[in-house]
Amino acid sequence: MVHRLFTQRFWHELFEAGVFLKAVNSLWETSVGLYLLSSVHPTLRGWFVFFTKEEFLGGRDEFIFQYISNHLNQLSLSTKNFVGLYLLFHGLLNMFLSYNLYRNRLWAYPVSIGITSLFLVYQSYRLFHTHSLILLCVTIFDIAFIYLTWHEYKYQLHKRHTS
């Protein structure tokens, strides 16, 4: 019995940490999405150069600086708007779901699993085409979060039926 409680407590704390990370990430995504939608196109490259110039120039990493800087120059307005809208929508949705999971609203568990699964399909598609390490990490986190949410949902259902 004690071992079972310890195990359930461990999974619950992992779930809460996941909800916290989702909430923090949703704030970041919402902020970046709003910034991208409200910023002038050349501003992105300007900010990148301002914050990273001293870090990259003159060293062996100058190639990375030039690559990213040139890529930001070639970023089309439609791409910037798509990324901005995607991040804004994804951030607001995750913020809403994180809040309701934190408040322990039973309906939020399956909704969160479903929506995260839909985003996983798109992330997998993008991962297949871009081979992005960051996207791979986000995808692995989302898979783990789905599992933790499912585990917590089963526990909450069991707890409510036995009470």
Short mmCIF file of N, CA and C in Angstrom, two decimals:
data_model
loop_
_atom_site.label_atom_id
_atom_site.label_comp_id
_atom_site.label_asym_id
_atom_site.label_seq_id
_atom_site.Cartn_x
_atom_site.Cartn_y
_atom_site.Cartn_z
N MET A 1 0.83 -1.20 0.00
CA MET A 1 0.00 0.00 0.00
C MET A 1 0.86 1.26 0.00
N VAL A 2 1.89 1.31 0.87
CA VAL A 2 2.76 2.49 0.93
C VAL A 2 3.51 2.65 -0.39
N HIS A 3 3.96 1.51 -0.95
CA HIS A 3 4.67 1.57 -2.23
C HIS A 3 3.75 2.11 -3.33
N ARG A 4 2.48 1.70 -3.32
CA ARG A 4 1.52 2.17 -4.31
C ARG A 4 1.29 3.68 -4.18
N LEU A 5 1.17 4.17 -2.95
CA LEU A 5 1.00 5.60 -2.74
C LEU A 5 2.22 6.38 -3.20
N PHE A 6 3.41 5.83 -2.89
CA PHE A 6 4.64 6.50 -3.32
C PHE A 6 4.70 6.56 -4.84
N THR A 7 4.32 5.46 -5.47
CA THR A 7 4.34 5.42 -6.93
C THR A 7 3.34 6.42 -7.50
N GLN A 8 2.12 6.44 -6.95
CA GLN A 8 1.11 7.37 -7.44
C GLN A 8 1.54 8.81 -7.19
N ARG A 9 2.13 9.08 -6.05
CA ARG A 9 2.62 10.43 -5.75
C ARG A 9 3.69 10.84 -6.76
N PHE A 10 4.59 9.91 -7.06
CA PHE A 10 5.66 10.18 -8.03
C PHE A 10 5.06 10.55 -9.39
N TRP A 11 4.10 9.74 -9.88
CA TRP A 11 3.49 10.02 -11.17
C TRP A 11 2.70 11.33 -11.15
N HIS A 12 2.04 11.60 -10.03
CA HIS A 12 1.28 12.85 -9.90
C HIS A 12 2.21 14.06 -9.94
N GLU A 13 3.33 13.97 -9.24
CA GLU A 13 4.28 15.09 -9.24
C GLU A 13 4.91 15.28 -10.62
N LEU A 14 5.17 14.19 -11.33
CA LEU A 14 5.66 14.31 -12.71
C LEU A 14 4.62 14.99 -13.59
N PHE A 15 3.36 14.61 -13.39
CA PHE A 15 2.27 15.23 -14.15
C PHE A 15 2.19 16.72 -13.86
N GLU A 16 2.25 17.09 -12.58
CA GLU A 16 2.20 18.51 -12.22
C GLU A 16 3.38 19.28 -12.80
N ALA A 17 4.55 18.67 -12.80
CA ALA A 17 5.72 19.32 -13.40
C ALA A 17 5.49 19.50 -14.90
N GLY A 18 4.89 18.51 -15.55
CA GLY A 18 4.58 18.62 -16.97
C GLY A 18 3.58 19.73 -17.25
N VAL A 19 2.56 19.85 -16.41
CA VAL A 19 1.57 20.93 -16.57
C VAL A 19 2.25 22.28 -16.39
N PHE A 20 3.14 22.38 -15.40
CA PHE A 20 3.87 23.63 -15.17
C PHE A 20 4.72 23.98 -16.40
N LEU A 21 5.45 23.00 -16.93
CA LEU A 21 6.28 23.26 -18.11
C LEU A 21 5.43 23.64 -19.32
N LYS A 22 4.28 23.00 -19.47
CA LYS A 22 3.36 23.36 -20.56
C LYS A 22 2.87 24.80 -20.39
N ALA A 23 2.57 25.19 -19.16
CA ALA A 23 2.09 26.55 -18.90
C ALA A 23 3.18 27.58 -19.20
N VAL A 24 4.39 27.31 -18.74
CA VAL A 24 5.51 28.24 -19.01
C VAL A 24 5.75 28.33 -20.51
N ASN A 25 5.75 27.19 -21.18
CA ASN A 25 5.96 27.18 -22.62
C ASN A 25 4.83 27.92 -23.35
N SER A 26 3.61 27.81 -22.83
CA SER A 26 2.50 28.50 -23.47
C SER A 26 2.66 30.02 -23.37
N LEU A 27 3.20 30.50 -22.27
CA LEU A 27 3.47 31.94 -22.14
C LEU A 27 4.51 32.38 -23.16
N TRP A 28 5.56 31.56 -23.31
CA TRP A 28 6.61 31.87 -24.28
C TRP A 28 6.04 31.86 -25.70
N GLU A 29 5.28 30.82 -26.05
CA GLU A 29 4.72 30.72 -27.39
C GLU A 29 3.78 31.87 -27.70
N THR A 30 2.94 32.22 -26.74
CA THR A 30 2.00 33.32 -26.94
C THR A 30 2.75 34.63 -27.15
N SER A 31 3.76 34.88 -26.35
CA SER A 31 4.55 36.11 -26.47
C SER A 31 5.26 36.18 -27.82
N VAL A 32 5.91 35.10 -28.21
CA VAL A 32 6.63 35.09 -29.49
C VAL A 32 5.64 35.20 -30.65
N GLY A 33 4.50 34.52 -30.55
CA GLY A 33 3.49 34.62 -31.60
C GLY A 33 2.99 36.05 -31.77
N LEU A 34 2.69 36.71 -30.65
CA LEU A 34 2.26 38.12 -30.72
C LEU A 34 3.36 39.00 -31.30
N TYR A 35 4.60 38.76 -30.88
CA TYR A 35 5.72 39.54 -31.39
C TYR A 35 5.86 39.37 -32.90
N LEU A 36 5.81 38.13 -33.38
CA LEU A 36 5.96 37.88 -34.81
C LEU A 36 4.85 38.54 -35.61
N LEU A 37 3.64 38.51 -35.09
CA LEU A 37 2.52 39.10 -35.81
C LEU A 37 2.54 40.62 -35.79
N SER A 38 3.18 41.19 -34.78
CA SER A 38 3.18 42.65 -34.67
C SER A 38 4.48 43.30 -35.13
N SER A 39 5.51 42.51 -35.39
CA SER A 39 6.80 43.09 -35.74
C SER A 39 6.93 43.31 -37.24
N VAL A 40 7.77 44.26 -37.58
CA VAL A 40 8.11 44.51 -38.97
C VAL A 40 9.11 43.43 -39.39
N HIS A 41 9.03 42.98 -40.62
CA HIS A 41 9.85 41.86 -41.10
C HIS A 41 11.35 42.00 -40.82
N PRO A 42 12.01 43.11 -41.16
CA PRO A 42 13.46 43.19 -40.92
C PRO A 42 13.85 43.21 -39.44
N THR A 43 12.88 43.44 -38.57
CA THR A 43 13.18 43.51 -37.14
C THR A 43 13.73 42.19 -36.60
N LEU A 44 13.25 41.07 -37.12
CA LEU A 44 13.70 39.77 -36.64
C LEU A 44 15.21 39.61 -36.81
N ARG A 45 15.70 39.93 -38.00
CA ARG A 45 17.14 39.82 -38.24
C ARG A 45 17.89 40.81 -37.37
N GLY A 46 17.35 42.01 -37.21
CA GLY A 46 18.00 43.02 -36.38
C GLY A 46 18.16 42.57 -34.94
N TRP A 47 17.10 41.99 -34.37
CA TRP A 47 17.19 41.49 -33.00
C TRP A 47 18.20 40.36 -32.90
N PHE A 48 18.19 39.46 -33.86
CA PHE A 48 19.14 38.34 -33.83
C PHE A 48 20.57 38.86 -33.88
N VAL A 49 20.85 39.79 -34.78
CA VAL A 49 22.21 40.34 -34.90
C VAL A 49 22.60 41.06 -33.62
N PHE A 50 21.69 41.86 -33.07
CA PHE A 50 21.99 42.62 -31.86
C PHE A 50 22.37 41.71 -30.69
N PHE A 51 21.60 40.63 -30.50
CA PHE A 51 21.83 39.77 -29.33
C PHE A 51 22.92 38.72 -29.51
N THR A 52 23.30 38.42 -30.73
CA THR A 52 24.25 37.32 -30.92
C THR A 52 25.55 37.71 -31.61
N LYS A 53 25.66 38.91 -32.07
CA LYS A 53 26.83 39.32 -32.85
C LYS A 53 28.14 39.08 -32.11
N GLU A 54 28.23 39.52 -30.89
CA GLU A 54 29.46 39.37 -30.12
C GLU A 54 29.78 37.90 -29.84
N GLU A 55 28.74 37.10 -29.73
CA GLU A 55 28.93 35.67 -29.42
C GLU A 55 29.55 34.92 -30.59
N PHE A 56 29.12 35.25 -31.81
CA PHE A 56 29.52 34.46 -32.96
C PHE A 56 30.68 35.04 -33.76
N LEU A 57 30.73 36.34 -33.91
CA LEU A 57 31.71 36.93 -34.83
C LEU A 57 33.14 36.70 -34.37
N GLY A 58 33.96 36.38 -35.33
CA GLY A 58 35.38 36.21 -35.05
C GLY A 58 35.76 34.81 -34.63
N GLY A 59 34.81 33.98 -34.32
CA GLY A 59 35.11 32.62 -33.88
C GLY A 59 34.78 31.61 -34.95
N ARG A 60 34.96 30.38 -34.60
CA ARG A 60 34.67 29.32 -35.57
C ARG A 60 33.17 29.16 -35.79
N ASP A 61 32.35 29.78 -34.94
CA ASP A 61 30.90 29.69 -35.08
C ASP A 61 30.32 30.78 -35.97
N GLU A 62 31.18 31.56 -36.63
CA GLU A 62 30.68 32.64 -37.48
C GLU A 62 29.81 32.09 -38.61
N PHE A 63 30.11 30.89 -39.07
CA PHE A 63 29.31 30.27 -40.12
C PHE A 63 27.85 30.12 -39.66
N ILE A 64 27.66 29.70 -38.42
CA ILE A 64 26.30 29.53 -37.87
C ILE A 64 25.58 30.87 -37.85
N PHE A 65 26.29 31.91 -37.39
CA PHE A 65 25.72 33.26 -37.35
C PHE A 65 25.27 33.70 -38.74
N GLN A 66 26.13 33.52 -39.73
CA GLN A 66 25.80 33.94 -41.10
C GLN A 66 24.62 33.13 -41.65
N TYR A 67 24.61 31.84 -41.36
CA TYR A 67 23.54 30.98 -41.86
C TYR A 67 22.19 31.42 -41.30
N ILE A 68 22.11 31.62 -39.99
CA ILE A 68 20.84 32.02 -39.37
C ILE A 68 20.45 33.42 -39.82
N SER A 69 21.42 34.32 -39.86
CA SER A 69 21.15 35.69 -40.28
C SER A 69 20.60 35.74 -41.71
N ASN A 70 21.22 35.01 -42.61
CA ASN A 70 20.74 34.97 -44.00
C ASN A 70 19.37 34.31 -44.09
N HIS A 71 19.15 33.28 -43.29
CA HIS A 71 17.86 32.60 -43.30
C HIS A 71 16.75 33.55 -42.83
N LEU A 72 17.04 34.36 -41.83
CA LEU A 72 16.04 35.33 -41.36
C LEU A 72 15.75 36.38 -42.43
N ASN A 73 16.76 36.72 -43.23
CA ASN A 73 16.55 37.67 -44.33
C ASN A 73 15.60 37.10 -45.37
N GLN A 74 15.67 35.78 -45.58
CA GLN A 74 14.87 35.14 -46.62
C GLN A 74 13.49 34.71 -46.13
N LEU A 75 13.23 34.89 -44.86
CA LEU A 75 11.95 34.49 -44.29
C LEU A 75 10.83 35.33 -44.91
N SER A 76 9.90 34.67 -45.58
CA SER A 76 8.83 35.41 -46.23
C SER A 76 7.83 35.92 -45.20
N LEU A 77 7.10 36.93 -45.60
CA LEU A 77 6.09 37.51 -44.71
C LEU A 77 5.01 36.47 -44.40
N SER A 78 4.64 35.66 -45.38
CA SER A 78 3.60 34.65 -45.13
C SER A 78 4.10 33.59 -44.15
N THR A 79 5.38 33.22 -44.23
CA THR A 79 5.95 32.25 -43.28
C THR A 79 5.95 32.84 -41.88
N LYS A 80 6.37 34.10 -41.77
CA LYS A 80 6.40 34.77 -40.46
C LYS A 80 4.99 34.83 -39.87
N ASN A 81 4.01 35.15 -40.69
CA ASN A 81 2.63 35.22 -40.20
C ASN A 81 2.10 33.84 -39.81
N PHE A 82 2.44 32.81 -40.60
CA PHE A 82 2.01 31.46 -40.26
C PHE A 82 2.60 31.03 -38.92
N VAL A 83 3.90 31.21 -38.76
CA VAL A 83 4.57 30.82 -37.52
C VAL A 83 3.99 31.62 -36.35
N GLY A 84 3.76 32.92 -36.56
CA GLY A 84 3.18 33.76 -35.51
C GLY A 84 1.80 33.28 -35.09
N LEU A 85 0.94 33.00 -36.07
CA LEU A 85 -0.41 32.51 -35.76
C LEU A 85 -0.37 31.13 -35.11
N TYR A 86 0.50 30.26 -35.61
CA TYR A 86 0.62 28.91 -35.05
C TYR A 86 1.04 28.99 -33.59
N LEU A 87 2.09 29.78 -33.30
CA LEU A 87 2.57 29.89 -31.93
C LEU A 87 1.53 30.54 -31.02
N LEU A 88 0.87 31.58 -31.52
CA LEU A 88 -0.16 32.25 -30.72
C LEU A 88 -1.31 31.29 -30.40
N PHE A 89 -1.82 30.60 -31.41
CA PHE A 89 -2.92 29.66 -31.21
C PHE A 89 -2.51 28.52 -30.29
N HIS A 90 -1.36 27.92 -30.56
CA HIS A 90 -0.86 26.80 -29.75
C HIS A 90 -0.62 27.26 -28.30
N GLY A 91 -0.05 28.44 -28.13
CA GLY A 91 0.23 28.96 -26.80
C GLY A 91 -1.04 29.23 -26.00
N LEU A 92 -2.02 29.89 -26.63
CA LEU A 92 -3.27 30.18 -25.93
C LEU A 92 -4.03 28.90 -25.58
N LEU A 93 -4.02 27.95 -26.51
CA LEU A 93 -4.69 26.68 -26.26
C LEU A 93 -4.03 25.93 -25.11
N ASN A 94 -2.70 25.87 -25.10
CA ASN A 94 -1.99 25.19 -24.01
C ASN A 94 -2.17 25.92 -22.68
N MET A 95 -2.24 27.24 -22.72
CA MET A 95 -2.47 28.02 -21.50
C MET A 95 -3.84 27.66 -20.91
N PHE A 96 -4.85 27.62 -21.76
CA PHE A 96 -6.21 27.28 -21.35
C PHE A 96 -6.26 25.86 -20.77
N LEU A 97 -5.65 24.91 -21.48
CA LEU A 97 -5.67 23.52 -21.02
C LEU A 97 -4.86 23.34 -19.74
N SER A 98 -3.70 23.99 -19.66
CA SER A 98 -2.87 23.88 -18.45
C SER A 98 -3.62 24.40 -17.23
N TYR A 99 -4.29 25.53 -17.40
CA TYR A 99 -5.07 26.10 -16.30
C TYR A 99 -6.14 25.11 -15.83
N ASN A 100 -6.86 24.52 -16.78
CA ASN A 100 -7.94 23.60 -16.41
C ASN A 100 -7.42 22.27 -15.88
N LEU A 101 -6.27 21.82 -16.33
CA LEU A 101 -5.65 20.63 -15.74
C LEU A 101 -5.20 20.93 -14.31
N TYR A 102 -4.63 22.11 -14.12
CA TYR A 102 -4.21 22.52 -12.78
C TYR A 102 -5.40 22.60 -11.83
N ARG A 103 -6.54 23.05 -12.34
CA ARG A 103 -7.76 23.15 -11.54
C ARG A 103 -8.45 21.79 -11.39
N ASN A 104 -7.85 20.76 -11.98
CA ASN A 104 -8.32 19.38 -11.86
C ASN A 104 -9.73 19.19 -12.44
N ARG A 105 -9.99 19.84 -13.55
CA ARG A 105 -11.27 19.68 -14.24
C ARG A 105 -11.21 18.40 -15.06
N LEU A 106 -12.07 17.47 -14.78
CA LEU A 106 -12.01 16.14 -15.37
C LEU A 106 -12.10 16.16 -16.91
N TRP A 107 -12.92 17.04 -17.48
CA TRP A 107 -13.06 17.10 -18.93
C TRP A 107 -11.75 17.51 -19.61
N ALA A 108 -10.88 18.23 -18.89
CA ALA A 108 -9.65 18.75 -19.50
C ALA A 108 -8.64 17.65 -19.82
N TYR A 109 -8.71 16.54 -19.11
CA TYR A 109 -7.75 15.46 -19.35
C TYR A 109 -7.89 14.86 -20.75
N PRO A 110 -9.09 14.33 -21.12
CA PRO A 110 -9.19 13.77 -22.48
C PRO A 110 -9.06 14.83 -23.58
N VAL A 111 -9.54 16.04 -23.31
CA VAL A 111 -9.41 17.11 -24.31
C VAL A 111 -7.93 17.42 -24.54
N SER A 112 -7.18 17.51 -23.46
CA SER A 112 -5.74 17.78 -23.57
C SER A 112 -5.02 16.66 -24.32
N ILE A 113 -5.37 15.42 -24.02
CA ILE A 113 -4.76 14.28 -24.73
C ILE A 113 -5.09 14.36 -26.23
N GLY A 114 -6.34 14.64 -26.55
CA GLY A 114 -6.75 14.71 -27.95
C GLY A 114 -6.07 15.83 -28.71
N ILE A 115 -6.05 17.02 -28.13
CA ILE A 115 -5.46 18.17 -28.81
C ILE A 115 -3.95 18.00 -28.94
N THR A 116 -3.30 17.54 -27.88
CA THR A 116 -1.86 17.31 -27.95
C THR A 116 -1.55 16.25 -29.00
N SER A 117 -2.39 15.24 -29.12
CA SER A 117 -2.20 14.20 -30.14
C SER A 117 -2.32 14.78 -31.54
N LEU A 118 -3.27 15.68 -31.75
CA LEU A 118 -3.41 16.32 -33.06
C LEU A 118 -2.16 17.14 -33.40
N PHE A 119 -1.66 17.89 -32.43
CA PHE A 119 -0.44 18.64 -32.67
C PHE A 119 0.75 17.71 -32.90
N LEU A 120 0.74 16.55 -32.25
CA LEU A 120 1.81 15.56 -32.46
C LEU A 120 1.85 15.07 -33.90
N VAL A 121 0.69 14.91 -34.50
CA VAL A 121 0.64 14.48 -35.91
C VAL A 121 1.34 15.52 -36.78
N TYR A 122 1.00 16.79 -36.57
CA TYR A 122 1.64 17.85 -37.35
C TYR A 122 3.13 17.94 -37.05
N GLN A 123 3.51 17.85 -35.77
CA GLN A 123 4.92 17.89 -35.40
C GLN A 123 5.69 16.75 -36.05
N SER A 124 5.09 15.57 -36.10
CA SER A 124 5.75 14.42 -36.72
C SER A 124 5.97 14.67 -38.21
N TYR A 125 4.96 15.24 -38.85
CA TYR A 125 5.09 15.59 -40.27
C TYR A 125 6.24 16.58 -40.47
N ARG A 126 6.28 17.62 -39.65
CA ARG A 126 7.35 18.63 -39.76
C ARG A 126 8.71 18.02 -39.43
N LEU A 127 8.74 17.15 -38.45
CA LEU A 127 9.99 16.50 -38.05
C LEU A 127 10.54 15.65 -39.18
N PHE A 128 9.66 14.97 -39.88
CA PHE A 128 10.07 14.14 -41.01
C PHE A 128 10.73 14.98 -42.10
N HIS A 129 10.24 16.22 -42.28
CA HIS A 129 10.78 17.08 -43.33
C HIS A 129 11.96 17.94 -42.90
N THR A 130 11.99 18.33 -41.63
CA THR A 130 13.04 19.27 -41.19
C THR A 130 14.17 18.62 -40.41
N HIS A 131 13.91 17.49 -39.77
CA HIS A 131 14.91 16.82 -38.93
C HIS A 131 15.43 17.74 -37.82
N SER A 132 14.54 18.56 -37.29
CA SER A 132 14.90 19.54 -36.26
C SER A 132 15.08 18.86 -34.90
N LEU A 133 16.22 19.09 -34.28
CA LEU A 133 16.49 18.52 -32.96
C LEU A 133 15.55 19.12 -31.91
N ILE A 134 15.28 20.40 -32.02
CA ILE A 134 14.37 21.06 -31.08
C ILE A 134 12.96 20.46 -31.21
N LEU A 135 12.51 20.28 -32.43
CA LEU A 135 11.19 19.70 -32.65
C LEU A 135 11.14 18.26 -32.16
N LEU A 136 12.23 17.53 -32.29
CA LEU A 136 12.29 16.16 -31.76
C LEU A 136 12.13 16.17 -30.24
N CYS A 137 12.81 17.09 -29.57
CA CYS A 137 12.70 17.18 -28.10
C CYS A 137 11.28 17.55 -27.68
N VAL A 138 10.67 18.50 -28.39
CA VAL A 138 9.29 18.90 -28.08
C VAL A 138 8.34 17.72 -28.30
N THR A 139 8.56 16.97 -29.36
CA THR A 139 7.72 15.81 -29.66
C THR A 139 7.84 14.74 -28.58
N ILE A 140 9.05 14.46 -28.15
CA ILE A 140 9.26 13.48 -27.07
C ILE A 140 8.58 13.95 -25.78
N PHE A 141 8.71 15.25 -25.47
CA PHE A 141 8.05 15.80 -24.28
C PHE A 141 6.54 15.64 -24.40
N ASP A 142 5.98 15.93 -25.57
CA ASP A 142 4.53 15.82 -25.74
C ASP A 142 4.05 14.38 -25.61
N ILE A 143 4.82 13.43 -26.11
CA ILE A 143 4.45 12.01 -25.96
C ILE A 143 4.44 11.64 -24.48
N ALA A 144 5.47 12.06 -23.76
CA ALA A 144 5.54 11.79 -22.31
C ALA A 144 4.38 12.48 -21.59
N PHE A 145 4.06 13.71 -22.00
CA PHE A 145 2.97 14.44 -21.36
C PHE A 145 1.62 13.75 -21.60
N ILE A 146 1.41 13.23 -22.79
CA ILE A 146 0.17 12.49 -23.07
C ILE A 146 0.07 11.29 -22.14
N TYR A 147 1.16 10.56 -21.98
CA TYR A 147 1.14 9.40 -21.09
C TYR A 147 0.84 9.82 -19.65
N LEU A 148 1.51 10.87 -19.18
CA LEU A 148 1.29 11.33 -17.81
C LEU A 148 -0.15 11.81 -17.61
N THR A 149 -0.70 12.49 -18.62
CA THR A 149 -2.08 12.97 -18.53
C THR A 149 -3.05 11.80 -18.49
N TRP A 150 -2.81 10.80 -19.32
CA TRP A 150 -3.66 9.60 -19.33
C TRP A 150 -3.59 8.89 -17.97
N HIS A 151 -2.38 8.76 -17.42
CA HIS A 151 -2.20 8.11 -16.12
C HIS A 151 -2.93 8.90 -15.03
N GLU A 152 -2.79 10.21 -15.02
CA GLU A 152 -3.44 11.05 -14.02
C GLU A 152 -4.97 11.01 -14.18
N TYR A 153 -5.44 10.97 -15.41
CA TYR A 153 -6.87 10.90 -15.68
C TYR A 153 -7.46 9.61 -15.10
N LYS A 154 -6.79 8.49 -15.34
CA LYS A 154 -7.25 7.22 -14.77
C LYS A 154 -7.28 7.29 -13.25
N TYR A 155 -6.26 7.88 -12.65
CA TYR A 155 -6.20 8.01 -11.20
C TYR A 155 -7.34 8.89 -10.68
N GLN A 156 -7.58 10.01 -11.34
CA GLN A 156 -8.65 10.91 -10.91
C GLN A 156 -10.02 10.25 -11.03
N LEU A 157 -10.24 9.49 -12.10
CA LEU A 157 -11.50 8.76 -12.25
C LEU A 157 -11.67 7.74 -11.12
N HIS A 158 -10.61 6.99 -10.85
CA HIS A 158 -10.66 5.98 -9.78
C HIS A 158 -10.92 6.65 -8.43
N LYS A 159 -10.24 7.74 -8.18
CA LYS A 159 -10.38 8.46 -6.91
C LYS A 159 -11.80 8.98 -6.73
N ARG A 160 -12.40 9.48 -7.78
CA ARG A 160 -13.76 10.03 -7.68
C ARG A 160 -14.81 8.93 -7.54
N HIS A 161 -14.55 7.77 -8.13
CA HIS A 161 -15.51 6.67 -8.02
C HIS A 161 -15.44 5.98 -6.67
N THR A 162 -14.29 6.01 -6.02
CA THR A 162 -14.15 5.36 -4.71
C THR A 162 -14.49 6.29 -3.56
N SER A 163 -14.63 7.57 -3.84
CA SER A 163 -14.94 8.54 -2.77
C SER A 163 -16.42 8.62 -2.50
#
